PDB file of C-alpha atoms and ligand atoms in Angstrom:
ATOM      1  CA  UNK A   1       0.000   0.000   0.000  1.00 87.00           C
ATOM      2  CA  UNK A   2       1.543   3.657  -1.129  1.00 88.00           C
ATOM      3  CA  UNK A   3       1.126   5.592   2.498  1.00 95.00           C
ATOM      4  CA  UNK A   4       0.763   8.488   0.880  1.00 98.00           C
ATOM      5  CA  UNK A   5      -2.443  10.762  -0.541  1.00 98.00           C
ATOM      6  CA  UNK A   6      -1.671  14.132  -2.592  1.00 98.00           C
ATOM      7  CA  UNK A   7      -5.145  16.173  -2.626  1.00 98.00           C
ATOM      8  CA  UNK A   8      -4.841  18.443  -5.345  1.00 98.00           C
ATOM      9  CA  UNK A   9      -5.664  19.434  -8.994  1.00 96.00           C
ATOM     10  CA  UNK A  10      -3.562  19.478 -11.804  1.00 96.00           C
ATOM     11  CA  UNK A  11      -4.180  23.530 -12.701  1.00 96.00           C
ATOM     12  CA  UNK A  12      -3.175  24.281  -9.375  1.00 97.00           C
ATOM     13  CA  UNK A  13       0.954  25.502  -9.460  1.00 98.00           C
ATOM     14  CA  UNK A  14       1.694  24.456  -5.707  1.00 98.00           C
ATOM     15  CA  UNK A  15      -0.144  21.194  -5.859  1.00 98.00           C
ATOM     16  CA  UNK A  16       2.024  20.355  -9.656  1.00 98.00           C
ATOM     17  CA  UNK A  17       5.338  21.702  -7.827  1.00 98.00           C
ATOM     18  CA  UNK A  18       4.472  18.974  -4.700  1.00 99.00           C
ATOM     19  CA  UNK A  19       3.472  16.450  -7.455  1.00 98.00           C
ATOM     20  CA  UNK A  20       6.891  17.725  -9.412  1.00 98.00           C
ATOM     21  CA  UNK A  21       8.631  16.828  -6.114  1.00 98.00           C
ATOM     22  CA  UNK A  22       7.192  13.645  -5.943  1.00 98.00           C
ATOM     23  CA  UNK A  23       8.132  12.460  -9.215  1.00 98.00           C
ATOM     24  CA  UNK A  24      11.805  13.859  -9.165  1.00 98.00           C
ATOM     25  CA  UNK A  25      12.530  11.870  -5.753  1.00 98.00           C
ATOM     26  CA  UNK A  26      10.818   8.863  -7.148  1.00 98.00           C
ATOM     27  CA  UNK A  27       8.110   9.296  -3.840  1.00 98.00           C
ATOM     28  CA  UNK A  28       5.121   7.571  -4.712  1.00 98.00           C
ATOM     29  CA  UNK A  29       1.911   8.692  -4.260  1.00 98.00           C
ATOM     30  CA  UNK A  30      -1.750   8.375  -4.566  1.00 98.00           C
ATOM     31  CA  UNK A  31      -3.017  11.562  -6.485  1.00 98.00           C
ATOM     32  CA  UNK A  32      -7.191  12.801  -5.488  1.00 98.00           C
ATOM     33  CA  UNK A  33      -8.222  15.401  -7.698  1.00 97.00           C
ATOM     34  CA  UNK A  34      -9.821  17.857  -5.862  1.00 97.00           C
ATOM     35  CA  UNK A  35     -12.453  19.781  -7.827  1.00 94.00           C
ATOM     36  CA  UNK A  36     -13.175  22.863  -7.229  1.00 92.00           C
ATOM     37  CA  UNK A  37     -15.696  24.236  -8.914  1.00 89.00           C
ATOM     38  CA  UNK A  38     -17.667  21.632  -6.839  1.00 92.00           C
ATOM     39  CA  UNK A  39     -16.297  22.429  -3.638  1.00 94.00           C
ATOM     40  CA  UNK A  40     -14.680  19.306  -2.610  1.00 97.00           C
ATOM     41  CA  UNK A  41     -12.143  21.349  -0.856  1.00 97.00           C
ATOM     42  CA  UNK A  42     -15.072  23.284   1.288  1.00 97.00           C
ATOM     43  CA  UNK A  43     -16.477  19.590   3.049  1.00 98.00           C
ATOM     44  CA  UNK A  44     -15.982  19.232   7.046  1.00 98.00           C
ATOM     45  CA  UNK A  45     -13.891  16.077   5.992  1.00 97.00           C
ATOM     46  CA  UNK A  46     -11.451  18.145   3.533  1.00 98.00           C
ATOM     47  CA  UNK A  47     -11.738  20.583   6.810  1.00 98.00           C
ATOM     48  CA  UNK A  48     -10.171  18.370   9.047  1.00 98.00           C
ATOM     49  CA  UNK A  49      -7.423  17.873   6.717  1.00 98.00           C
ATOM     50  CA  UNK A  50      -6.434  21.639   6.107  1.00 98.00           C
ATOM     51  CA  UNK A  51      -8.764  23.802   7.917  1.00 97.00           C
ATOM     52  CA  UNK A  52      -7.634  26.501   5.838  1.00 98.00           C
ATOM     53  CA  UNK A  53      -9.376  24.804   2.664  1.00 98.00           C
ATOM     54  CA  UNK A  54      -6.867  24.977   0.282  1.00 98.00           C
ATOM     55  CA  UNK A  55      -5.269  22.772  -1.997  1.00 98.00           C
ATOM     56  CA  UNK A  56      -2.454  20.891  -1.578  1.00 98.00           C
ATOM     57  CA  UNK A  57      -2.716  18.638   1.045  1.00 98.00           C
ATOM     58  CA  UNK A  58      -1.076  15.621   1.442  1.00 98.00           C
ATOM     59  CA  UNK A  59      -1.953  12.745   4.250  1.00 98.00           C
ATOM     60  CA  UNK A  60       1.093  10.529   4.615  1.00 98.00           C
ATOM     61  CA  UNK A  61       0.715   7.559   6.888  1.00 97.00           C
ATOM     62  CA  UNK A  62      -2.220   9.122   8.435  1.00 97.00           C
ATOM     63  CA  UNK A  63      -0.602  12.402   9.398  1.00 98.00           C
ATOM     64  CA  UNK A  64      -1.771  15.607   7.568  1.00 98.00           C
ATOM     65  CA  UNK A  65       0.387  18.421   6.027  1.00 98.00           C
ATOM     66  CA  UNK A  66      -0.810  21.577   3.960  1.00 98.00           C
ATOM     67  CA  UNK A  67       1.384  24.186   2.714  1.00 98.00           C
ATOM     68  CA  UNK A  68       3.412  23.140  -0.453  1.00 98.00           C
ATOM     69  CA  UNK A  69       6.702  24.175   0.751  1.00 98.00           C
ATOM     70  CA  UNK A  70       5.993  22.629   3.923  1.00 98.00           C
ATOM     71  CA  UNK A  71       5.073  19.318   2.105  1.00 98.00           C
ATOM     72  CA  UNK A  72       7.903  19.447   0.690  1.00 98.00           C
ATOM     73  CA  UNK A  73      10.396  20.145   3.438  1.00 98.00           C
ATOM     74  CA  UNK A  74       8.681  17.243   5.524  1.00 98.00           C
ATOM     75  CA  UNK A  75       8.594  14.502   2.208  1.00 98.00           C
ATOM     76  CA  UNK A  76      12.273  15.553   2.077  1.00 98.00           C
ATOM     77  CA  UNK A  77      12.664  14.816   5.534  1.00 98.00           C
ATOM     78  CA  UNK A  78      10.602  11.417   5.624  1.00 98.00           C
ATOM     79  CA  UNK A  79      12.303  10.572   2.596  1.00 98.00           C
ATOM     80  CA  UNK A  80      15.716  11.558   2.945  1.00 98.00           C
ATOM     81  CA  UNK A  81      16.311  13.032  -0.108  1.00 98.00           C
ATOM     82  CA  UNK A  82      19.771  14.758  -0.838  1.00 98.00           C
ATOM     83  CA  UNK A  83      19.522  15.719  -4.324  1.00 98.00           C
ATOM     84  CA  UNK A  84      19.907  18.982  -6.440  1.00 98.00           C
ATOM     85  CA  UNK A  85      15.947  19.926  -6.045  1.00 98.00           C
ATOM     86  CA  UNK A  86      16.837  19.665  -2.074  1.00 98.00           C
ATOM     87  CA  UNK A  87      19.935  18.942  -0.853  1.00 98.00           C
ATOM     88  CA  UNK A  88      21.156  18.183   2.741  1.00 98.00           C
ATOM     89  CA  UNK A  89      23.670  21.309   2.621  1.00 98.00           C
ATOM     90  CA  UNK A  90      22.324  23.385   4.940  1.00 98.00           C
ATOM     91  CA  UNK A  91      23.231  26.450   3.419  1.00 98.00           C
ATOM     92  CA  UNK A  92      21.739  25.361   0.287  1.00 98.00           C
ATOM     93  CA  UNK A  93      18.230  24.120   1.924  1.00 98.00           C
ATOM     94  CA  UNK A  94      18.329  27.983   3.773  1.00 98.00           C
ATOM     95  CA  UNK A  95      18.328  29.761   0.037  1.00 98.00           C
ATOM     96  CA  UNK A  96      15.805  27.605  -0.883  1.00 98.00           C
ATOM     97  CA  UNK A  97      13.679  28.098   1.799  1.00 98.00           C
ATOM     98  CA  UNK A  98      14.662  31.711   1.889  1.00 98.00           C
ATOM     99  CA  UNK A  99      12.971  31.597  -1.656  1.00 98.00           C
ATOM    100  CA  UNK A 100      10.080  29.462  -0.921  1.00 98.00           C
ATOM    101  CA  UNK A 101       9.047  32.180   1.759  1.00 98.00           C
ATOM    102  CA  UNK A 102       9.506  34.949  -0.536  1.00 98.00           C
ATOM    103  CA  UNK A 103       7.954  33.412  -3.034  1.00 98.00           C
ATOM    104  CA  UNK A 104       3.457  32.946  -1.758  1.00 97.00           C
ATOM    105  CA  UNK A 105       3.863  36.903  -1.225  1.00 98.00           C
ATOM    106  CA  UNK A 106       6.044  38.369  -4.611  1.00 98.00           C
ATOM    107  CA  UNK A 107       5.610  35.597  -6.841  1.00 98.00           C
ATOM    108  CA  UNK A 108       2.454  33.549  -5.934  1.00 98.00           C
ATOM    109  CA  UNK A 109       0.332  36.367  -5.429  1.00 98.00           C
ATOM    110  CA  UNK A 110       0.979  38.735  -8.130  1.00 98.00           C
ATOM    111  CA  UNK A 111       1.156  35.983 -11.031  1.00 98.00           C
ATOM    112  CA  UNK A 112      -1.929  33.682 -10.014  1.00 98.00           C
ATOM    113  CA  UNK A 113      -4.016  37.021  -8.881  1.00 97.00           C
ATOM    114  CA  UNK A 114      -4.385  37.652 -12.437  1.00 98.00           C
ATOM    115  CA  UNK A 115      -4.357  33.946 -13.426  1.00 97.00           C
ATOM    116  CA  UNK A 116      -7.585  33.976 -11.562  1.00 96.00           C
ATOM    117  CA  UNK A 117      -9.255  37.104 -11.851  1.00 97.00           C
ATOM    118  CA  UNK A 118      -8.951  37.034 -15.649  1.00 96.00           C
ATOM    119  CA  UNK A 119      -9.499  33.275 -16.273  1.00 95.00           C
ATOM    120  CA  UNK A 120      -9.728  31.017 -13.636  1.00 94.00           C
ATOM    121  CA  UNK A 121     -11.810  32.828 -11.453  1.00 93.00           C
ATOM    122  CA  UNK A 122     -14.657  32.834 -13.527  1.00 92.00           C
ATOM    123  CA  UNK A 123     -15.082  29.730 -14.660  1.00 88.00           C
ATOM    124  CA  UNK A 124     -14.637  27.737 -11.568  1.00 86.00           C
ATOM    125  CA  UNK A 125     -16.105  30.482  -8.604  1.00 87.00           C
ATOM    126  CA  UNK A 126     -18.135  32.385 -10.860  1.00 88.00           C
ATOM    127  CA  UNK A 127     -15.971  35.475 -10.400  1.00 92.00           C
ATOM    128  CA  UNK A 128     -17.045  38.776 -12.640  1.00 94.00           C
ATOM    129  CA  UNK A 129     -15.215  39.635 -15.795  1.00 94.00           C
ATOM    130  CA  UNK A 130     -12.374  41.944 -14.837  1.00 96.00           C
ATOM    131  CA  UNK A 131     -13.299  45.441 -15.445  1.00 96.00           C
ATOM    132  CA  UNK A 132     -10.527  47.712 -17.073  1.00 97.00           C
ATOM    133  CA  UNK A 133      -9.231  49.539 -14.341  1.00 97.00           C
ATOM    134  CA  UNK A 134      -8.787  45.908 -12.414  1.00 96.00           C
ATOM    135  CA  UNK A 135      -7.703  44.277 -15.314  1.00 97.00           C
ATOM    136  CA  UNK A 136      -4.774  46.737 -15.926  1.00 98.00           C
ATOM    137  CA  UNK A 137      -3.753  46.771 -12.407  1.00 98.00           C
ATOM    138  CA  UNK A 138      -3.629  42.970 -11.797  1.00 98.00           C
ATOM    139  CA  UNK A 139      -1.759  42.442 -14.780  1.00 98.00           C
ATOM    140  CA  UNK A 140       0.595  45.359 -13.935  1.00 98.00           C
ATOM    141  CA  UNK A 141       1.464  43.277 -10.887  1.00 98.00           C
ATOM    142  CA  UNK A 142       1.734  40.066 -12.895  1.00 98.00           C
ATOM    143  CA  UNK A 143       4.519  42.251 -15.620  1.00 98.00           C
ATOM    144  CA  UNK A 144       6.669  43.770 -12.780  1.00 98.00           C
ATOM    145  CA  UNK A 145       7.089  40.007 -10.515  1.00 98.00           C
ATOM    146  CA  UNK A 146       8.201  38.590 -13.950  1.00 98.00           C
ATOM    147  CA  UNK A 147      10.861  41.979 -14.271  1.00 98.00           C
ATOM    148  CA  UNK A 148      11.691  40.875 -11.095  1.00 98.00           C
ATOM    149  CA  UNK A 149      12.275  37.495 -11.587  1.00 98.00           C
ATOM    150  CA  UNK A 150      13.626  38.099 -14.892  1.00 98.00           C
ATOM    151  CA  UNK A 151      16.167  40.276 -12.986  1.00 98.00           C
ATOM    152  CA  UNK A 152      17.022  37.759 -10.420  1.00 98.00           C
ATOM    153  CA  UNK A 153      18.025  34.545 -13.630  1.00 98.00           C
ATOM    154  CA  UNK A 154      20.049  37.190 -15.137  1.00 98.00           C
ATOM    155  CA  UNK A 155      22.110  37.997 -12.139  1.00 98.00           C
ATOM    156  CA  UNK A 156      22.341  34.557 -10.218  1.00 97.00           C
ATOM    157  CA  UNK A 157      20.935  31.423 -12.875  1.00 98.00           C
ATOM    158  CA  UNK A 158      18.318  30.420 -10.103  1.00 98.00           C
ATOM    159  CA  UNK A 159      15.587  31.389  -8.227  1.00 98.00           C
ATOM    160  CA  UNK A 160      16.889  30.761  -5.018  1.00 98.00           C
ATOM    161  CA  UNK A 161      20.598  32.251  -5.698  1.00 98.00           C
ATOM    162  CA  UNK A 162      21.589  28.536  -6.154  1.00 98.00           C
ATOM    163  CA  UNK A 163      24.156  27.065  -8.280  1.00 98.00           C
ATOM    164  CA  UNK A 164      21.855  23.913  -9.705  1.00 98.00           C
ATOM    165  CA  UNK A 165      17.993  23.882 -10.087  1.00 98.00           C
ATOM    166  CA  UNK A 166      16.195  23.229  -7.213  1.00 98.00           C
ATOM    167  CA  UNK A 167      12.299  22.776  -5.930  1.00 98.00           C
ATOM    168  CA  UNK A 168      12.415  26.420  -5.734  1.00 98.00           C
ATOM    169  CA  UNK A 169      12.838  26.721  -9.815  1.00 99.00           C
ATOM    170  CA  UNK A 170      10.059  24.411 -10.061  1.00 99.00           C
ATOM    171  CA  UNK A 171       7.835  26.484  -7.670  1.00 99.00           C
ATOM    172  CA  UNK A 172       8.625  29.528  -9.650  1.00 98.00           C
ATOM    173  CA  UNK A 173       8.515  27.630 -13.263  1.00 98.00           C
ATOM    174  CA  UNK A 174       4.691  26.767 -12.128  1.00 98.00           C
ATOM    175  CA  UNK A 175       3.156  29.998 -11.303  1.00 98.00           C
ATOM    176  CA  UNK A 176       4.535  31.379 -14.649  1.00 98.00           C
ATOM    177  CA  UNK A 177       3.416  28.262 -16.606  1.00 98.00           C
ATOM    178  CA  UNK A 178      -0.050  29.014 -15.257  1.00 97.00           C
ATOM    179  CA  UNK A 179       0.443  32.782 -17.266  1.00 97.00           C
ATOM    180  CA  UNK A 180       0.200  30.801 -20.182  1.00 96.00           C
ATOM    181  CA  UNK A 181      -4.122  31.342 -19.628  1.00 96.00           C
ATOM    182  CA  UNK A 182      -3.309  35.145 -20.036  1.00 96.00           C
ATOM    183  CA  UNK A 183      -1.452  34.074 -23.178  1.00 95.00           C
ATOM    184  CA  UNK A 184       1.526  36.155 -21.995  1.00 96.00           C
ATOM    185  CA  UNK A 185       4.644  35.824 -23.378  1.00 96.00           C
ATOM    186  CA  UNK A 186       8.513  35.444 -22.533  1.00 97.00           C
ATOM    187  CA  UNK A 187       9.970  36.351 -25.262  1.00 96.00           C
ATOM    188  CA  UNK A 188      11.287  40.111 -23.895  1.00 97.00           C
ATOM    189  CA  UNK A 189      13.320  37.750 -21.234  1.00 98.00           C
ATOM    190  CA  UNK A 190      15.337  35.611 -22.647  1.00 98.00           C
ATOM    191  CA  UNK A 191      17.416  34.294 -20.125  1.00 98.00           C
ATOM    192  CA  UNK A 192      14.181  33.760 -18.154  1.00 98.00           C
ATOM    193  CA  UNK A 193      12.965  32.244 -21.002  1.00 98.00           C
ATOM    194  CA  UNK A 194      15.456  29.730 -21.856  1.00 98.00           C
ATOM    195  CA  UNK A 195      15.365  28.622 -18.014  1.00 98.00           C
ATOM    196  CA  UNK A 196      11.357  28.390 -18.311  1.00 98.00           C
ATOM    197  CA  UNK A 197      11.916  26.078 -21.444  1.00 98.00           C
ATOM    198  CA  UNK A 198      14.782  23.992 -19.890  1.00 98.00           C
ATOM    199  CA  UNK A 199      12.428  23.100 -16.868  1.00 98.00           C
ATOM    200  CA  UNK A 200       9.727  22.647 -18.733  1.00 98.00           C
ATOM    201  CA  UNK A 201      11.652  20.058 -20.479  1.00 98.00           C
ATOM    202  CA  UNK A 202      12.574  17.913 -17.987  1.00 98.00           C
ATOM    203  CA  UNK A 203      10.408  14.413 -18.314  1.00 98.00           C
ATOM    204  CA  UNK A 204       8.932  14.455 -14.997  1.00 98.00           C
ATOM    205  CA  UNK A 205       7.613  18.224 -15.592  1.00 98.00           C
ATOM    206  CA  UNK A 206       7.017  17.411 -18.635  1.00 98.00           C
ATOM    207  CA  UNK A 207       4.792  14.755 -18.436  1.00 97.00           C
ATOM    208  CA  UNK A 208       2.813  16.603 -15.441  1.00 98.00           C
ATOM    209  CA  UNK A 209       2.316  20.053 -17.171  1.00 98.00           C
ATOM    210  CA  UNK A 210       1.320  18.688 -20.971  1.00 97.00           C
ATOM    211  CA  UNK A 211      -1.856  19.481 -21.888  1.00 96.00           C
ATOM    212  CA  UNK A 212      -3.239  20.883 -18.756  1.00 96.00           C
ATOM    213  CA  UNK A 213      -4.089  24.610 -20.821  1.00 94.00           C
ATOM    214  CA  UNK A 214      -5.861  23.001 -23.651  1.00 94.00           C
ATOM    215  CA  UNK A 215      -7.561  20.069 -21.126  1.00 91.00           C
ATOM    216  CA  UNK A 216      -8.482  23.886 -18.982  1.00 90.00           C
ATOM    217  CA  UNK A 217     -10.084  25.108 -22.103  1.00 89.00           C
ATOM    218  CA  UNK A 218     -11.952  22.725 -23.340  1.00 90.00           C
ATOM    219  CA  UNK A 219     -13.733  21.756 -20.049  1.00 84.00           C
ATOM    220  CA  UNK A 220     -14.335  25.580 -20.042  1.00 85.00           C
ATOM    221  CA  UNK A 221     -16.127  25.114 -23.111  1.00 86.00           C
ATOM    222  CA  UNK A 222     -18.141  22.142 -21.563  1.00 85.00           C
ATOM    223  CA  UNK A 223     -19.291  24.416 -19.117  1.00 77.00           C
ATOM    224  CA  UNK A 224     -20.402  26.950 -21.108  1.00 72.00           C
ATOM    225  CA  UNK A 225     -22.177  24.825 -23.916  1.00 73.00           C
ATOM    226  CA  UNK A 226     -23.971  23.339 -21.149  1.00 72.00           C
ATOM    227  CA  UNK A 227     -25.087  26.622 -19.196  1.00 64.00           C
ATOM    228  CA  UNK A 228     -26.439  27.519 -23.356  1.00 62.00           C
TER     229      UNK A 228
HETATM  230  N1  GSH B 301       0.206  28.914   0.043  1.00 55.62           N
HETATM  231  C1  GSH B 301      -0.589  27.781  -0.376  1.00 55.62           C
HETATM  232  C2  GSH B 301      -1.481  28.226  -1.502  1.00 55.62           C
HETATM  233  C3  GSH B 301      -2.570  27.231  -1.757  1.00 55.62           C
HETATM  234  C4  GSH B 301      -3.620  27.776  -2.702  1.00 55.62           C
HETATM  235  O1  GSH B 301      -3.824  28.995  -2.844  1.00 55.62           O
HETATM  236  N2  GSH B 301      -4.290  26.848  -3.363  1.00 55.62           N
HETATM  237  C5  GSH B 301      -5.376  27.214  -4.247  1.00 55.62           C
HETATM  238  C6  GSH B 301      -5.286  26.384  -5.515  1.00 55.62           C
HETATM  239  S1  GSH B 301      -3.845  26.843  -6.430  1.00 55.62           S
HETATM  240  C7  GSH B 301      -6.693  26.877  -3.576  1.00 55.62           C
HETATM  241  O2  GSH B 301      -6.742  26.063  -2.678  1.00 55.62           O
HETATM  242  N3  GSH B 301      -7.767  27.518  -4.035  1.00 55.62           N
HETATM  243  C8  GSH B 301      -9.077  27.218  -3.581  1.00 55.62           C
HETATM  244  C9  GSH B 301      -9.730  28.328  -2.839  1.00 55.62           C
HETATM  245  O3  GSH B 301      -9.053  29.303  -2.488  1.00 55.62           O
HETATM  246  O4  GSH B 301     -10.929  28.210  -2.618  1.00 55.62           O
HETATM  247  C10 GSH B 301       0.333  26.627  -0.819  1.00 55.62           C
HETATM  248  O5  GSH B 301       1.432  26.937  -1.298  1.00 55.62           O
HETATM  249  O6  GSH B 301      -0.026  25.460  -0.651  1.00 55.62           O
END
């Protein structure tokens, strides 16, 4: 039996950057798919697993952990993993962390607040259409956290100020994947760029991220033939 339950859904970055985790530390796991346009995450029982009801969550031999870089600091831990996405250094694991901190606030929130208000948001918690004023100062947020991060691969290669890629690459590589529903585009940043396209690359990332903005779009379309 495979101790270990991942609640999430696949459009969600921090539940694909625990899933990423998984994969690239050969952890196995049992994935739920949490829906959310139908509330799954809002039940007492999902409750009593984060009572924050968010997504991820994982259950690992009975014991409950939300957060995604808390997941996966403790999976590390249970695991013992000492590789480049997490190594044992100590030094290392504090620029990571230092990033993964950093990151819900500057990255997180500025890329996935437009994420949702524009697309997301609307199709799975019924959210208004973005008026102008909105719309142009979410996605003035979104434009100056990828200057930012831009900024940060040209001086030091990684996210975290590390010299391989780590979890917090993948962390960041998600919540910029997920711009791809805004249709934006890299192309102004290349070095940003190229590091986008080598992670998204690697097999593991590969094979979770494929198809998930056409798979988006198409149930979007279910939806709204059906509301017809
Ligand atoms: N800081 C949290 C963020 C979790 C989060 O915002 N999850 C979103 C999905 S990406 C969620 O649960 N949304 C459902 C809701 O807010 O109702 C983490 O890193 O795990």
């Amino acid at each position: 039996m495979i101790p270990l339950n991942l609640y999430g859904s696949i459009l969600s970055p921090p539940t694909r950057s625990v899933i990423e985790f998984c994969k690239l530390s050969k952890i196995n796991f049992n994935f739920i798919n949490i829906n959310a346009k139908q509330g799954d995450h809002k039940t007492p029982e999902y409750k009593k697993l984060n009572p924050f009801c968010k997504f991820p969550v994982i259950v690992h031999n009975g014991f409950n952990v939300w957060e995604s870089p808390s997941i996966v600091v403790y999976l590390a831990d249970t695991y013992n993993i000492n590789t480049n996405w997490y190594p044992k250094d100590i030094k290392i694991r504090a620029r990571i962390n230092s990033y993964l901190h950093w990151h819900h606030e500057n990255v997180r929130s500025p890329l996935a607040g437009y994420v949702r208000g524009k697309v997301l948001g609307p199709v799975f918690y019924a959210y208004p259409e973005l008026d102008e004023e909105n719309d142009k100062k979410l996605k003035d947020k979104m434009i100056s956290c990828i200057r930012e991060l831009s900024d940060i691969i040209d001086d030091n290669g990684f996210v975290a100020r590390t010299e391989k890629l780590s979890i917090a690459d993948v962390f960041a590589f998600n919540e910029i994947f997920n711009t791809k529903f805004v249709k934006f585009a890299l192309d102004e940043y290349p070095k940003l760029n190229s590091w986008f396209k080598g992670i998204e690359e690697i097999a593991e990332i590969k094979d979770t991220n494929d198809g998930i903005i056409e798979g988006f779009y198409k149930f979007a379309d279910s939806i709204k033939n059906k509301d017809k």
